[in-house]
XYZ file of C-alpha atoms in Angstrom:
507
model
C 92.617 121.639 106.893
C 92.639 121.502 103.069
C 88.839 121.071 103.002
C 88.243 124.152 105.165
C 90.618 126.394 103.205
C 89.921 125.190 99.681
C 87.192 127.757 99.020
C 89.677 130.607 99.681
C 92.534 129.277 97.538
C 93.393 131.188 94.349
C 95.782 128.626 92.881
C 95.995 124.881 93.572
C 98.087 122.184 91.883
C 96.775 118.684 92.662
C 99.155 115.711 92.311
C 97.392 112.394 92.844
C 97.808 108.667 92.287
C 95.197 105.952 91.780
C 95.164 102.788 93.897
C 93.428 99.417 93.579
C 90.449 99.428 91.221
C 90.373 103.176 90.597
C 90.369 104.202 94.281
C 91.897 107.321 95.866
C 95.087 106.803 97.920
C 94.625 106.465 101.716
C 95.748 110.022 102.491
C 93.176 111.433 100.034
C 90.046 109.562 101.180
C 88.701 112.255 103.552
C 89.273 114.987 100.968
C 87.668 112.830 98.236
C 84.525 112.300 100.334
C 84.333 116.036 101.076
C 84.741 117.015 97.414
C 81.892 114.767 96.275
C 79.360 115.955 98.842
C 76.083 116.678 97.069
C 75.452 119.875 99.052
C 78.532 121.732 97.732
C 77.272 124.741 95.701
C 78.181 124.608 91.964
C 80.200 127.853 92.136
C 82.146 126.971 95.360
C 85.528 127.151 93.647
C 84.879 129.866 91.057
C 87.875 131.973 92.171
C 90.331 129.065 91.974
C 92.827 128.428 89.155
C 93.929 124.807 89.250
C 95.905 122.080 87.509
C 95.821 118.298 88.019
C 98.731 115.893 87.563
C 97.909 112.173 87.722
C 100.492 109.508 88.494
C 99.225 106.203 87.129
C 99.989 103.013 85.266
C 98.312 102.237 81.941
C 98.474 98.474 82.599
C 95.504 99.011 84.974
C 92.013 99.329 83.426
C 91.205 102.475 85.446
C 94.290 104.398 84.327
C 94.641 107.688 86.254
C 90.948 107.459 87.169
C 91.306 109.702 90.251
C 93.108 112.491 88.371
C 90.478 112.491 85.594
C 87.566 112.463 88.046
C 89.140 115.139 90.283
C 89.697 117.397 87.256
C 86.025 117.061 86.225
C 84.724 117.609 89.762
C 86.749 120.803 90.383
C 85.557 122.060 86.967
C 81.941 121.295 88.035
C 82.472 123.362 91.188
C 83.531 126.398 89.145
C 87.330 125.969 89.098
C 89.306 127.358 86.156
C 91.724 124.750 84.692
C 95.099 126.217 83.683
C 95.947 123.128 81.570
C 94.372 119.839 80.522
C 94.837 117.085 83.133
C 98.309 115.468 82.828
C 98.334 111.655 82.872
C 101.748 110.366 83.980
C 102.277 106.721 83.012
C 104.629 104.354 84.815
C 104.573 102.053 81.765
C 106.312 104.598 79.545
C 110.054 103.935 79.019
C 110.809 107.293 80.641
C 108.149 106.818 83.327
C 105.833 109.691 84.326
C 108.564 112.222 83.338
C 107.597 111.801 79.672
C 104.347 113.665 80.475
C 105.436 115.663 83.528
C 108.388 117.504 81.893
C 106.507 119.372 79.148
C 103.466 119.834 81.404
C 105.551 121.547 84.111
C 107.138 123.946 81.616
C 103.686 124.964 80.374
C 102.358 125.195 83.945
C 105.070 127.601 85.147
C 104.479 129.820 82.095
C 100.757 130.008 82.926
C 101.350 130.603 86.644
C 103.937 133.366 86.112
C 101.636 135.105 83.624
C 98.720 135.049 86.109
C 100.759 135.640 89.286
C 103.930 137.626 88.385
C 106.666 137.726 91.007
C 106.842 140.924 93.126
C 109.498 143.476 92.033
C 113.000 142.482 93.142
C 112.299 138.735 93.130
C 113.574 136.461 90.361
C 112.882 132.832 89.498
C 115.697 130.773 91.095
C 118.079 129.618 88.373
C 118.400 125.820 87.919
C 122.168 126.295 88.499
C 121.569 127.259 92.133
C 121.820 124.515 94.741
C 118.925 124.807 97.206
C 119.659 124.463 100.942
C 119.092 121.024 102.505
C 115.766 120.291 104.203
C 117.569 119.500 107.483
C 120.894 120.366 109.049
C 122.867 117.664 110.794
C 124.521 118.399 114.155
C 127.095 115.867 115.349
C 127.167 115.178 119.072
C 130.081 114.428 121.385
C 131.288 110.813 121.010
C 130.103 109.646 124.443
C 126.638 111.226 124.385
C 124.751 108.216 122.969
C 125.338 104.497 123.009
C 125.442 103.216 119.410
C 122.563 100.772 119.990
C 120.136 103.184 121.631
C 118.612 104.081 118.243
C 117.378 100.516 117.678
C 113.683 99.749 117.304
C 111.857 99.888 120.605
C 108.638 97.908 121.192
C 105.555 100.047 120.577
C 104.270 101.926 123.622
C 101.168 100.243 125.101
C 97.712 101.434 123.992
C 98.964 102.811 120.663
C 97.411 100.836 117.816
C 100.296 99.844 115.503
C 100.529 101.980 112.356
C 103.138 103.299 109.918
C 104.251 105.905 112.474
C 104.081 103.411 115.357
C 104.946 99.935 114.041
C 104.846 96.960 116.404
C 108.161 95.169 116.942
C 106.790 91.654 116.380
C 108.864 88.636 117.350
C 109.542 86.273 114.452
C 108.482 82.797 115.640
C 109.470 80.685 112.629
C 110.965 81.063 109.154
C 110.373 77.878 107.165
C 111.274 77.214 103.531
C 108.243 75.640 101.800
C 109.827 74.892 98.417
C 112.159 71.944 97.811
C 115.871 72.794 98.117
C 116.251 71.811 94.442
C 113.549 74.299 93.360
C 114.750 77.511 91.693
C 112.649 79.729 93.975
C 112.996 80.130 97.724
C 109.539 80.641 99.285
C 109.099 81.061 103.045
C 106.191 80.612 105.423
C 107.028 83.109 108.169
C 105.165 83.458 111.465
C 105.113 86.475 113.809
C 103.872 86.785 117.373
C 101.571 89.844 117.682
C 100.061 88.967 121.065
C 99.408 92.093 123.125
C 99.858 94.454 120.153
C 96.160 95.318 119.760
C 96.367 94.198 116.104
C 93.140 92.708 114.719
C 92.568 91.446 111.173
C 90.319 89.376 108.931
C 90.939 87.209 105.895
C 91.947 89.434 102.958
C 93.828 91.934 105.146
C 97.434 92.930 104.562
C 100.439 93.152 106.885
C 102.837 96.026 106.222
C 106.492 95.315 107.010
C 109.219 97.952 107.394
C 112.421 96.373 106.019
C 116.051 97.368 106.508
C 119.289 97.352 104.532
C 121.835 94.582 104.981
C 124.777 95.334 107.306
C 127.159 94.811 104.316
C 125.375 97.441 102.187
C 125.207 99.893 105.104
C 128.929 99.432 105.755
C 129.820 99.914 102.058
C 127.724 103.088 101.936
C 129.493 104.541 105.000
C 132.911 103.697 103.517
C 132.037 105.314 100.182
C 130.842 108.522 101.822
C 133.580 108.428 104.478
C 131.041 108.398 107.293
C 131.686 107.034 110.782
C 128.707 104.697 111.448
C 128.938 105.256 115.215
C 128.767 109.075 115.065
C 125.615 110.473 116.673
C 123.709 113.471 115.392
C 120.615 115.579 115.875
C 118.531 116.742 112.913
C 117.240 120.301 112.831
C 114.889 121.590 110.109
C 116.381 124.361 107.936
C 112.997 126.122 107.669
C 111.001 126.567 110.898
C 107.832 124.486 110.870
C 109.260 121.608 108.795
C 108.406 118.323 110.531
C 111.247 115.969 111.404
C 111.217 112.590 109.609
C 108.970 110.082 111.372
C 110.604 106.900 112.713
C 114.053 108.484 113.028
C 115.077 108.647 116.682
C 116.544 111.874 118.038
C 119.499 111.673 118.606
C 120.411 109.061 115.969
C 123.511 107.221 114.790
C 124.719 107.291 111.172
C 124.447 103.464 111.196
C 120.752 103.627 112.174
C 120.038 106.266 109.514
C 121.681 104.159 106.779
C 120.336 100.782 107.950
C 116.736 101.676 108.802
C 115.917 104.837 106.843
C 117.805 105.529 103.579
C 116.696 103.371 100.647
C 120.150 102.705 99.226
C 118.943 99.634 97.310
C 116.207 101.403 95.286
C 116.708 102.348 91.625
C 117.631 106.061 91.775
C 115.357 108.616 90.141
C 116.313 111.495 87.889
C 116.194 113.966 90.819
C 118.964 111.935 92.526
C 121.371 112.612 89.634
C 120.299 116.258 89.442
C 121.133 116.920 93.115
C 124.307 114.813 92.868
C 125.568 116.984 89.996
C 125.719 120.015 92.342
C 128.252 118.263 94.606
C 130.534 117.041 91.823
C 134.138 118.185 91.948
C 135.027 116.144 88.849
C 134.227 117.576 85.416
C 133.596 114.238 83.648
C 131.329 112.981 86.424
C 129.457 116.295 86.575
C 128.811 116.252 82.801
C 127.396 112.712 82.996
C 125.210 113.573 85.990
C 123.879 116.664 84.199
C 123.093 114.568 81.136
C 121.170 112.053 83.279
C 119.131 114.848 84.830
C 118.297 116.602 81.534
C 115.193 115.943 79.439
C 117.412 114.896 76.482
C 119.337 112.364 78.584
C 116.352 110.281 79.694
C 116.908 107.413 77.196
C 120.507 107.188 78.419
C 119.393 107.251 82.073
C 116.822 104.512 81.412
C 119.538 102.272 79.898
C 121.912 102.966 82.787
C 119.405 102.725 85.663
C 115.969 101.291 85.028
C 116.670 98.555 82.500
C 119.393 96.807 84.570
C 117.706 97.825 87.884
C 120.898 99.482 89.148
C 120.713 100.422 92.840
C 121.493 103.791 94.431
C 124.520 102.242 96.147
C 125.852 100.921 92.813
C 125.286 104.313 91.152
C 127.307 105.974 93.925
C 130.183 103.540 93.220
C 130.193 104.763 89.602
C 130.695 108.415 90.649
C 133.414 108.075 93.337
C 134.712 111.693 93.261
C 131.207 113.098 93.585
C 130.132 110.568 96.223
C 133.017 111.401 98.542
C 132.012 115.102 98.327
C 128.329 114.647 99.346
C 127.618 116.786 102.442
C 125.920 114.447 105.013
C 123.067 116.929 105.623
C 121.904 116.403 102.017
C 121.490 112.630 102.446
C 117.800 112.958 103.323
C 117.169 115.109 100.216
C 119.187 112.786 97.989
C 117.892 109.349 98.985
C 114.237 108.495 99.714
C 113.238 106.657 102.872
C 112.712 102.897 102.827
C 109.048 102.278 102.045
C 107.086 99.538 103.828
C 106.186 96.379 101.872
C 102.715 94.796 101.834
C 102.073 91.061 102.223
C 98.736 89.262 102.184
C 98.123 87.659 105.577
C 98.160 83.874 105.042
C 96.561 82.784 108.323
C 93.378 83.317 110.324
C 93.322 84.611 113.872
C 90.689 81.908 114.575
C 93.180 79.168 113.670
C 96.330 80.909 115.007
C 95.387 83.359 117.805
C 97.959 86.121 118.394
C 99.927 85.131 115.311
C 100.345 86.405 111.726
C 101.705 84.182 108.974
C 102.867 85.300 105.518
C 104.037 83.470 102.397
C 107.116 85.235 100.980
C 108.769 84.497 97.630
C 112.375 85.685 97.890
C 112.879 88.050 94.947
C 116.028 87.364 92.936
C 116.592 87.824 89.208
C 119.327 88.481 86.685
C 119.952 91.582 84.595
C 122.980 92.490 82.504
C 124.744 93.511 85.729
C 126.941 90.700 87.060
C 125.420 90.720 90.554
C 121.871 89.235 90.804
C 119.144 91.706 91.753
C 117.551 90.954 95.122
C 114.330 92.235 96.681
C 115.151 94.283 99.779
C 112.365 93.069 102.076
C 112.128 89.414 101.004
C 115.924 88.940 101.161
C 116.065 90.554 104.604
C 113.169 88.453 105.954
C 114.676 85.229 104.555
C 118.004 86.026 106.256
C 116.463 86.237 109.743
C 116.814 83.166 111.951
C 114.549 83.122 115.037
C 116.401 80.065 116.340
C 119.494 82.220 116.899
C 117.929 84.714 119.289
C 115.146 87.267 119.618
C 114.375 88.513 116.082
C 112.058 91.542 115.795
C 110.301 92.878 112.697
C 108.415 96.239 112.623
C 104.894 95.721 111.259
C 101.259 96.851 111.300
C 98.067 95.745 109.545
C 95.917 97.430 106.882
C 92.508 96.512 105.495
C 92.866 94.540 102.281
C 90.907 94.812 99.050
C 89.288 91.364 99.445
C 86.215 90.891 101.611
C 84.806 87.392 102.064
C 81.052 86.757 102.436
C 79.551 86.889 105.946
C 76.843 84.367 104.991
C 77.935 80.744 105.658
C 75.782 79.507 102.753
C 77.565 81.636 100.131
C 80.205 79.473 98.417
C 83.578 80.971 97.460
C 85.634 80.137 94.363
C 89.270 81.088 94.975
C 91.878 81.112 92.198
C 95.357 81.459 93.700
C 98.374 80.300 91.700
C 101.763 80.476 93.457
C 102.010 82.789 96.470
C 98.661 84.262 95.334
C 97.169 81.475 97.466
C 98.179 83.331 100.682
C 94.927 85.300 101.314
C 92.890 82.180 100.460
C 94.685 80.162 103.129
C 93.540 82.832 105.619
C 89.977 82.709 104.225
C 89.769 78.893 104.270
C 91.136 78.743 107.846
C 88.619 81.396 108.941
C 85.660 79.669 107.270
C 86.642 76.173 108.443
C 87.046 77.423 112.052
C 83.391 78.530 111.832
C 82.341 75.196 110.313
C 81.564 76.730 106.889
C 81.838 74.538 103.819
C 81.454 75.637 100.173
C 85.170 76.417 99.753
C 86.497 75.779 96.254
C 90.192 76.426 95.533
C 92.088 76.381 92.227
C 95.821 76.250 92.941
C 98.644 76.204 90.401
C 102.414 75.840 90.648
C 105.272 74.249 88.674
C 105.707 70.833 90.255
C 103.736 68.878 92.846
C 106.942 67.717 94.543
C 108.628 71.141 94.692
C 106.284 74.106 95.192
C 102.874 72.784 96.246
C 102.508 75.127 99.238
C 100.562 73.819 102.252
C 99.825 70.502 100.485
C 99.191 68.473 103.668
C 96.869 71.183 105.037
C 94.754 71.307 101.859
C 94.547 67.507 101.568
C 93.374 67.142 105.184
C 90.577 69.683 104.566
C 89.549 67.823 101.396
C 89.339 64.577 103.414
C 87.195 66.300 106.074
C 84.835 67.674 103.389
C 85.640 71.368 103.963
C 87.438 72.015 100.673
C 87.082 71.218 96.981
C 90.597 71.439 95.519
C 91.736 71.597 91.899
C 95.457 71.681 91.141
C 97.495 72.528 88.053
C 101.194 71.530 88.019
C 102.469 73.215 84.876
C 105.795 71.327 84.522
C 104.755 67.826 85.641
C 103.807 66.755 82.102
C 104.723 67.537 78.500
C 101.773 69.895 77.936
C 101.737 72.880 80.316
C 98.637 72.935 82.543
C 97.546 76.119 84.311
C 94.633 77.105 86.584
C 92.612 78.369 83.609
C 92.704 74.833 82.138
C 91.364 73.439 85.444
C 88.560 76.005 85.449
C 87.638 75.092 81.875
C 87.648 71.374 82.744
C 85.390 71.972 85.734
C 83.196 74.568 84.064
C 79.946 72.764 84.971
C 80.722 72.889 88.691
C 81.896 76.526 88.467
C 78.749 77.533 86.604
C 76.530 75.674 89.097
C 78.189 77.467 92.048
C 77.800 80.831 90.290
C 74.255 80.430 88.971
C 72.465 78.566 91.754
C 74.798 79.194 94.689
C 75.554 82.894 93.981
C 79.203 82.105 94.642
C 81.779 84.884 95.047
C 84.890 84.588 92.853
C 88.347 85.747 94.015
C 91.593 85.880 92.044
C 95.060 86.605 93.447
C 98.600 86.097 92.193
């Protein structure tokens, strides 16, 4: 649709991220291919005014590559840039806002000068609260059973995707680090038989996590919501799509458990919208400070540095929280995003199954309660021995592709859980009888976090695998995978120079 109409647009603002090694995001790939067609005339976009905002991370070598390249390409096609390309940086203390704030002010000035508002219309004042995106209509108490909003298995013949995840049965959830080890790492297996899911080594499984029942209950108490109340969502503006994955009708419990990301670190826009609901002067002043350009250092100290969650922030503003109208919840809190895990098994070795290696995320900040990763903590808590446990998932192509030629050796460097995609690759290659597999694995201690030790050692014995290990804490001097590579440089060089080996690094 965008491709077809682009030539007629007079004003376009592009906001784009960069993924992987300077690649366009998934939802931009078709547009990207269209824009770089060689047969597009040089003056195709000569009537268009445009501006480009990039959202990137300067710790990557191709920082905001897509935004820079898009800006140049639209310029080549005759577009008129209103401003230089803006390069938002996630590494900045204030995040992308450090660049976005001044850029937006300049952009609106330019746009209003070129396209003045018709007589009688004014720019909406920042003091005005905009209507919610959806309105929430409660239903009679007996119209829906509280559990009917739970995840249903995917309809047959629909290939699992973000909009149609497959409710995979968890088969096993096994801790693979010693109980005395500081980190809890799990090898988790799912049954995907009959789902239509296919994958190769290097592919990624996407998992849709959920909030803990305790957090969901706390949230409902804070906002004085009845978790068993049922509602229908209706868009405020005609034509607005309803949120995907939310059943209609839905319970408050399902909305809070499966949809609202109450454990994420809240963004500035959260505090801005919250300030409109505040009935308490002190709380409102603080919320306004957090949402102002001048208050960003203060917000960073309160939110980002200690990794404070949305739920914890709501605790700190009790008067405001109890006044939040439920229909604004979907504007206030983003949806829970899926998490990506490298697939750690091959379909040739484990037909109809997907295995992943999950390090349970837990760390300390200056807040008394340890910070926990939403998805890893949820997965670790599931016990398939206590009943039928289902996890919504689908598979995406990964960034790693392994050679199709059996004679091409592979050098894999996978410290810690970075070894996951290499386990899939080794299983796939071994199942086909391919040798020339060289793995460098590193962890802290041989006795505590040497994942899949027995499996690797059996493959070494059978001649399918050359294995080099680095156990950093098992001796006085710390030893890492790079030391192993240096020690075995002759072999590595021989594989690269005469064997044309492919090198892979993960973790």
